[in-house]
Amino acid sequence: MELNKIKPAEGAKHAKRRVGRGIGSGLGKTAGRGHKGQKSRSGGFHKVGFEGGQMPLYRRLPKRGFISLTKQFDGQVTLGALQKLGLAEVDLVALKKSGLVSGLTKSVKIIKTGELSMAITVRGLSATAGAKAAVEAAGGKFVEAA
């Protein structure tokens, strides 16, 4: 193989469609835009959701609910998942490495779902009251992040 002999794969390159270049091209005269109207004219277009002056759907419907912008940075882990993980010390970095929480997560809460029979040290994570009791009952402890 030589640099001057490299060519793109067969069918990878094709000519740009030339509209408005005569009847023989199949896209002459109106150039595929139809007859008259805002869409047929140059520069004649509108923003997404525009309904010709009618009150657009996104403004006709009531606003409802609330989505927190910080939701993607919060995670939760069950006691059952910690049991399967089998680590003696659990912190945010360990949970990210194991894949139990996403890489974007900044804070994790342990919830009481499943069983925990081994003693673990939880470093810098929060927990529900039931989960905290279950960890301590299994001989584990909670330590503040250094």
Coordinates of N, CA and C in Angstrom, one line a residue:
M1 N 0.8 -1.2 0.0 CA 0.0 0.0 0.0 C 0.9 1.2 0.0
E2 N 0.5 2.2 -0.8 CA 1.2 3.5 -0.9 C 0.3 4.6 -0.8
L3 N 0.7 5.7 -0.2 CA -0.1 6.9 0.1 C -0.8 7.4 -1.1
N4 N -0.2 7.4 -2.3 CA -0.8 7.9 -3.5 C -1.8 7.0 -4.1
K5 N -1.9 5.8 -3.6 CA -2.9 4.8 -4.1 C -4.1 4.5 -3.2
I6 N -4.2 5.3 -2.1 CA -5.3 5.1 -1.2 C -6.5 5.7 -1.8
K7 N -7.6 4.9 -1.8 CA -8.9 5.4 -2.3 C -10.0 5.1 -1.3
P8 N -11.1 5.9 -1.2 CA -12.2 5.5 -0.4 C -12.9 4.3 -0.8
A9 N -13.6 3.6 0.1 CA -14.3 2.4 -0.2 C -15.4 2.6 -1.4
E10 N -15.7 1.6 -2.1 CA -16.6 1.7 -3.2 C -18.0 2.1 -2.6
G11 N -18.6 3.2 -3.2 CA -19.9 3.7 -2.8 C -19.8 4.6 -1.6
A12 N -18.7 4.9 -1.1 CA -18.6 5.8 0.1 C -18.7 7.3 -0.3
K13 N -18.3 7.6 -1.6 CA -18.4 9.0 -2.1 C -19.5 9.1 -3.1
H14 N -20.3 10.1 -3.1 CA -21.3 10.3 -4.1 C -21.5 11.8 -4.3
A15 N -21.9 12.2 -5.5 CA -22.1 13.6 -5.8 C -23.2 14.2 -5.0
K16 N -23.0 15.5 -4.6 CA -24.0 16.2 -3.9 C -25.3 16.4 -4.8
R17 N -26.5 16.3 -4.2 CA -27.7 16.6 -5.0 C -27.8 18.0 -5.4
R18 N -27.9 18.3 -6.7 CA -28.0 19.6 -7.2 C -29.4 19.9 -7.6
V19 N -30.1 20.7 -6.8 CA -31.5 21.0 -7.0 C -31.7 22.2 -7.9
G20 N -32.8 22.3 -8.6 CA -33.1 23.5 -9.4 C -32.2 23.7 -10.6
R21 N -31.7 22.6 -11.2 CA -30.8 22.6 -12.3 C -31.5 21.9 -13.6
G22 N -32.7 22.2 -13.8 CA -33.4 21.7 -15.0 C -34.3 20.5 -14.8
I23 N -35.2 20.4 -15.8 CA -36.2 19.3 -15.7 C -35.6 17.9 -15.7
G24 N -34.5 17.7 -16.4 CA -33.9 16.4 -16.5 C -33.3 15.9 -15.2
S25 N -33.0 16.8 -14.3 CA -32.5 16.3 -13.0 C -33.5 15.7 -12.1
G26 N -34.8 15.9 -12.4 CA -35.9 15.4 -11.5 C -36.2 16.4 -10.4
L27 N -35.3 17.4 -10.2 CA -35.5 18.3 -9.1 C -35.3 19.8 -9.7
G28 N -35.9 20.0 -10.8 CA -35.9 21.3 -11.5 C -37.0 22.2 -11.0
K29 N -37.2 23.3 -11.6 CA -38.2 24.3 -11.3 C -38.4 24.6 -9.8
T30 N -39.3 23.9 -9.1 CA -39.5 24.3 -7.6 C -38.4 23.6 -6.7
A31 N -37.6 22.8 -7.3 CA -36.5 22.2 -6.5 C -36.9 21.4 -5.3
G32 N -38.1 20.7 -5.4 CA -38.5 19.8 -4.4 C -39.2 20.5 -3.2
R33 N -39.5 21.9 -3.4 CA -40.1 22.6 -2.3 C -41.6 22.8 -2.5
G34 N -42.2 22.3 -3.6 CA -43.6 22.5 -3.8 C -43.9 23.9 -4.3
H35 N -45.2 24.3 -4.3 CA -45.6 25.6 -4.8 C -46.0 26.5 -3.7
K36 N -45.5 27.7 -3.7 CA -45.9 28.8 -2.8 C -45.8 28.4 -1.3
G37 N -46.0 29.4 -0.4 CA -46.0 29.2 1.0 C -44.7 29.5 1.6
Q38 N -44.7 29.6 2.9 CA -43.5 30.0 3.7 C -42.3 29.1 3.4
K39 N -42.6 27.8 3.4 CA -41.5 26.8 3.2 C -40.9 26.8 1.8
S40 N -41.5 27.4 0.9 CA -41.0 27.4 -0.5 C -40.0 28.6 -0.7
R41 N -40.0 29.6 0.2 CA -39.3 30.8 -0.1 C -37.9 30.7 0.6
S42 N -36.9 31.5 0.1 CA -35.6 31.5 0.7 C -35.7 32.3 2.0
G43 N -35.0 31.8 3.0 CA -35.0 32.4 4.3 C -36.3 32.3 5.0
G44 N -37.3 31.6 4.5 CA -38.6 31.5 5.1 C -38.8 30.3 5.9
F45 N -38.3 30.3 7.1 CA -38.6 29.2 8.0 C -38.8 29.7 9.4
H46 N -39.1 28.9 10.3 CA -39.5 29.3 11.7 C -38.9 28.4 12.7
K47 N -39.0 28.8 14.0 CA -38.4 28.0 15.0 C -39.2 26.7 15.3
V48 N -38.5 25.8 15.9 CA -39.1 24.5 16.2 C -40.3 24.7 17.1
G49 N -41.4 24.1 16.8 CA -42.6 24.2 17.6 C -43.5 25.3 17.2
F50 N -43.1 26.1 16.2 CA -44.0 27.2 15.7 C -45.1 26.6 14.9
E51 N -46.3 27.1 15.2 CA -47.6 26.6 14.6 C -48.3 27.6 13.9
G52 N -47.6 28.5 13.2 CA -48.2 29.5 12.3 C -48.9 30.6 13.1
G53 N -48.5 30.9 14.3 CA -49.1 31.9 15.1 C -50.1 31.4 16.1
Q54 N -50.6 30.2 15.9 CA -51.5 29.5 16.9 C -50.7 29.3 18.1
M55 N -51.3 29.3 19.3 CA -50.6 29.0 20.5 C -50.0 27.6 20.5
P56 N -48.7 27.5 20.6 CA -48.1 26.2 20.4 C -48.5 25.2 21.5
L57 N -48.4 23.9 21.2 CA -48.8 22.9 22.1 C -48.0 23.0 23.4
Y58 N -46.7 23.3 23.4 CA -45.9 23.3 24.6 C -46.4 24.5 25.5
R59 N -47.1 25.5 25.0 CA -47.6 26.5 25.8 C -49.1 26.3 26.2
R60 N -49.8 25.5 25.4 CA -51.2 25.2 25.7 C -51.3 24.3 26.9
L61 N -50.3 23.4 27.1 CA -50.4 22.4 28.2 C -49.9 23.0 29.5
P62 N -50.5 22.6 30.6 CA -50.0 23.1 31.9 C -48.6 22.6 32.3
K63 N -47.9 23.4 33.0 CA -46.6 22.9 33.6 C -46.9 22.0 34.7
R64 N -46.1 20.9 34.8 CA -46.4 20.0 35.8 C -45.2 19.3 36.3
G65 N -45.1 19.1 37.7 CA -44.0 18.4 38.2 C -42.7 19.2 38.3
F66 N -41.6 18.5 38.8 CA -40.3 19.1 39.0 C -39.3 18.0 38.8
I67 N -38.2 18.3 38.0 CA -37.1 17.4 37.9 C -35.9 18.1 38.4
S68 N -35.3 17.5 39.4 CA -34.1 18.1 40.0 C -32.9 18.0 39.1
L69 N -32.2 19.1 39.0 CA -31.0 19.1 38.2 C -29.8 18.3 38.9
T70 N -29.9 18.1 40.2 CA -28.9 17.4 40.9 C -29.1 15.8 41.0
K71 N -30.2 15.4 40.4 CA -30.6 14.0 40.5 C -29.6 13.1 39.9
Q72 N -28.9 13.5 38.8 CA -27.9 12.6 38.2 C -26.7 12.4 39.1
F73 N -26.5 13.3 40.1 CA -25.3 13.2 40.9 C -25.5 12.5 42.2
D74 N -26.8 12.0 42.4 CA -27.1 11.3 43.7 C -27.3 9.8 43.3
G75 N -26.8 9.0 44.2 CA -27.0 7.5 43.9 C -27.4 6.8 45.2
Q76 N -27.9 5.6 45.0 CA -28.2 4.8 46.2 C -27.8 3.4 46.0
V77 N -27.5 2.7 47.1 CA -26.9 1.4 47.1 C -27.7 0.6 48.2
T78 N -28.0 -0.7 47.9 CA -28.7 -1.5 48.9 C -27.8 -2.3 49.7
L79 N -28.3 -2.8 50.8 CA -27.4 -3.6 51.7 C -27.1 -4.9 51.0
G80 N -28.0 -5.4 50.2 CA -27.8 -6.7 49.4 C -26.6 -6.5 48.5
A81 N -26.6 -5.3 47.8 CA -25.5 -5.1 46.9 C -24.1 -5.0 47.6
L82 N -24.1 -4.4 48.8 CA -22.9 -4.3 49.6 C -22.4 -5.7 50.0
Q83 N -23.4 -6.6 50.3 CA -23.1 -7.9 50.7 C -22.4 -8.7 49.6
K84 N -23.0 -8.5 48.4 CA -22.4 -9.2 47.2 C -21.0 -8.6 46.8
L85 N -20.8 -7.3 47.1 CA -19.5 -6.7 46.8 C -18.4 -7.3 47.6
G86 N -18.7 -7.6 48.9 CA -17.7 -8.3 49.7 C -16.5 -7.5 50.1
L87 N -16.6 -6.2 50.1 CA -15.4 -5.4 50.6 C -15.5 -5.1 52.1
A88 N -14.4 -5.0 52.7 CA -14.4 -4.7 54.2 C -14.6 -3.2 54.4
E89 N -14.1 -2.4 53.5 CA -14.3 -0.9 53.6 C -14.9 -0.4 52.3
V90 N -16.0 0.3 52.5 CA -16.8 0.9 51.4 C -16.8 2.4 51.4
D91 N -16.4 3.0 50.2 CA -16.5 4.4 50.1 C -16.9 4.7 48.7
L92 N -17.1 6.0 48.3 CA -17.6 6.4 47.0 C -16.7 5.9 45.9
V93 N -15.4 5.9 46.0 CA -14.5 5.5 45.0 C -14.6 4.0 44.8
A94 N -14.8 3.2 45.8 CA -15.0 1.7 45.7 C -16.3 1.4 45.0
L95 N -17.3 2.2 45.3 CA -18.6 1.9 44.6 C -18.5 2.3 43.1
K96 N -17.8 3.3 42.8 CA -17.6 3.7 41.4 C -16.8 2.7 40.6
K97 N -15.8 2.2 41.2 CA -14.9 1.1 40.6 C -15.7 -0.1 40.4
S98 N -16.6 -0.5 41.3 CA -17.3 -1.7 41.2 C -18.5 -1.6 40.2
G99 N -18.9 -0.4 39.9 CA -20.0 -0.1 38.9 C -21.3 -0.1 39.6
L100 N -21.4 0.0 40.9 CA -22.7 0.1 41.6 C -23.3 1.5 41.4
V101 N -22.5 2.5 41.2 CA -23.0 3.9 41.0 C -22.2 4.4 39.8
S102 N -22.8 5.4 39.1 CA -22.2 5.9 37.9 C -21.0 6.8 38.3
G103 N -20.2 7.1 37.3 CA -19.0 7.9 37.5 C -19.3 9.4 37.8
L104 N -20.5 9.8 37.5 CA -20.9 11.2 37.8 C -21.4 11.4 39.2
T105 N -21.7 10.3 39.9 CA -22.2 10.4 41.3 C -21.3 11.1 42.2
K106 N -21.9 12.0 43.0 CA -21.2 12.7 44.0 C -21.5 12.4 45.5
S107 N -22.8 11.9 45.7 CA -23.2 11.5 47.0 C -24.0 10.2 46.9
V108 N -23.8 9.3 47.8 CA -24.5 8.0 47.8 C -25.2 7.8 49.2
K109 N -26.4 7.2 49.1 CA -27.1 6.8 50.3 C -27.3 5.3 50.3
I110 N -27.1 4.7 51.5 CA -27.3 3.3 51.6 C -28.7 3.1 52.1
I111 N -29.5 2.2 51.4 CA -30.9 1.9 51.8 C -31.0 0.5 52.3
K112 N -32.0 0.3 53.2 CA -32.2 -1.0 53.8 C -33.0 -1.9 52.9
T113 N -32.4 -2.5 51.9 CA -33.0 -3.5 51.1 C -32.1 -4.7 51.0
G114 N -32.5 -5.9 51.4 CA -31.6 -7.0 51.4 C -31.0 -7.2 52.8
E115 N -30.1 -8.2 52.9 CA -29.5 -8.5 54.2 C -28.0 -8.2 54.1
L116 N -27.4 -7.9 55.3 CA -26.0 -7.7 55.4 C -25.5 -8.5 56.6
S117 N -24.6 -9.5 56.4 CA -24.2 -10.4 57.5 C -22.7 -10.2 57.8
M118 N -22.0 -9.4 57.0 CA -20.6 -9.2 57.3 C -20.3 -7.7 57.8
A119 N -19.3 -7.6 58.6 CA -18.9 -6.3 59.2 C -18.2 -5.5 58.1
I120 N -18.8 -4.3 57.9 CA -18.1 -3.4 56.9 C -17.9 -2.0 57.5
T121 N -16.9 -1.3 57.0 CA -16.7 0.1 57.4 C -17.1 1.0 56.3
V122 N -18.1 1.8 56.6 CA -18.6 2.7 55.6 C -18.0 4.1 55.8
R123 N -17.3 4.6 54.8 CA -16.6 5.8 54.9 C -17.2 6.9 54.0
G124 N -17.7 8.0 54.6 CA -18.2 9.1 53.8 C -19.5 9.0 53.1
L125 N -20.3 8.0 53.4 CA -21.6 7.8 52.8 C -22.7 7.9 53.8
S126 N -23.8 8.4 53.3 CA -25.0 8.5 54.2 C -25.8 7.3 54.1
A127 N -26.7 7.1 55.1 CA -27.6 5.9 55.1 C -28.9 6.2 55.8
T128 N -29.9 5.4 55.4 CA -31.2 5.6 56.1 C -31.1 5.0 57.5
A129 N -32.0 5.3 58.4 CA -31.9 4.9 59.7 C -31.9 3.4 59.8
G130 N -32.7 2.7 59.1 CA -32.8 1.3 59.1 C -31.5 0.6 58.6
A131 N -30.9 1.2 57.5 CA -29.7 0.7 57.0 C -28.5 0.9 57.9
K132 N -28.5 2.0 58.6 CA -27.5 2.3 59.6 C -27.5 1.3 60.7
A133 N -28.8 1.0 61.2 CA -28.9 0.0 62.3 C -28.5 -1.4 61.8
A134 N -28.8 -1.7 60.6 CA -28.4 -3.0 60.0 C -26.9 -3.2 59.9
V135 N -26.2 -2.1 59.5 CA -24.8 -2.2 59.3 C -24.1 -2.3 60.7
E136 N -24.6 -1.6 61.7 CA -24.1 -1.7 63.0 C -24.4 -3.0 63.7
A137 N -25.6 -3.5 63.4 CA -26.0 -4.8 64.0 C -25.1 -6.0 63.4
A138 N -24.6 -5.8 62.2 CA -23.7 -6.8 61.6 C -22.2 -6.6 62.0
G139 N -22.0 -5.6 62.9 CA -20.7 -5.4 63.4 C -19.9 -4.3 62.7
G140 N -20.6 -3.6 61.8 CA -19.9 -2.6 61.0 C -20.0 -1.2 61.6
K141 N -19.3 -0.2 61.0 CA -19.4 1.1 61.6 C -19.3 2.2 60.5
F142 N -19.7 3.4 60.8 CA -19.7 4.5 59.9 C -18.6 5.4 60.3
V143 N -17.8 5.9 59.3 CA -16.7 6.8 59.6 C -16.9 8.0 58.7
E144 N -16.7 9.2 59.2 CA -16.8 10.4 58.4 C -15.6 10.4 57.4
A145 N -15.9 11.0 56.2 CA -14.8 11.2 55.2 C -13.7 12.0 55.7
A146 N -12.5 11.6 55.4 CA -11.3 12.4 55.9 C -11.0 13.6 55.1

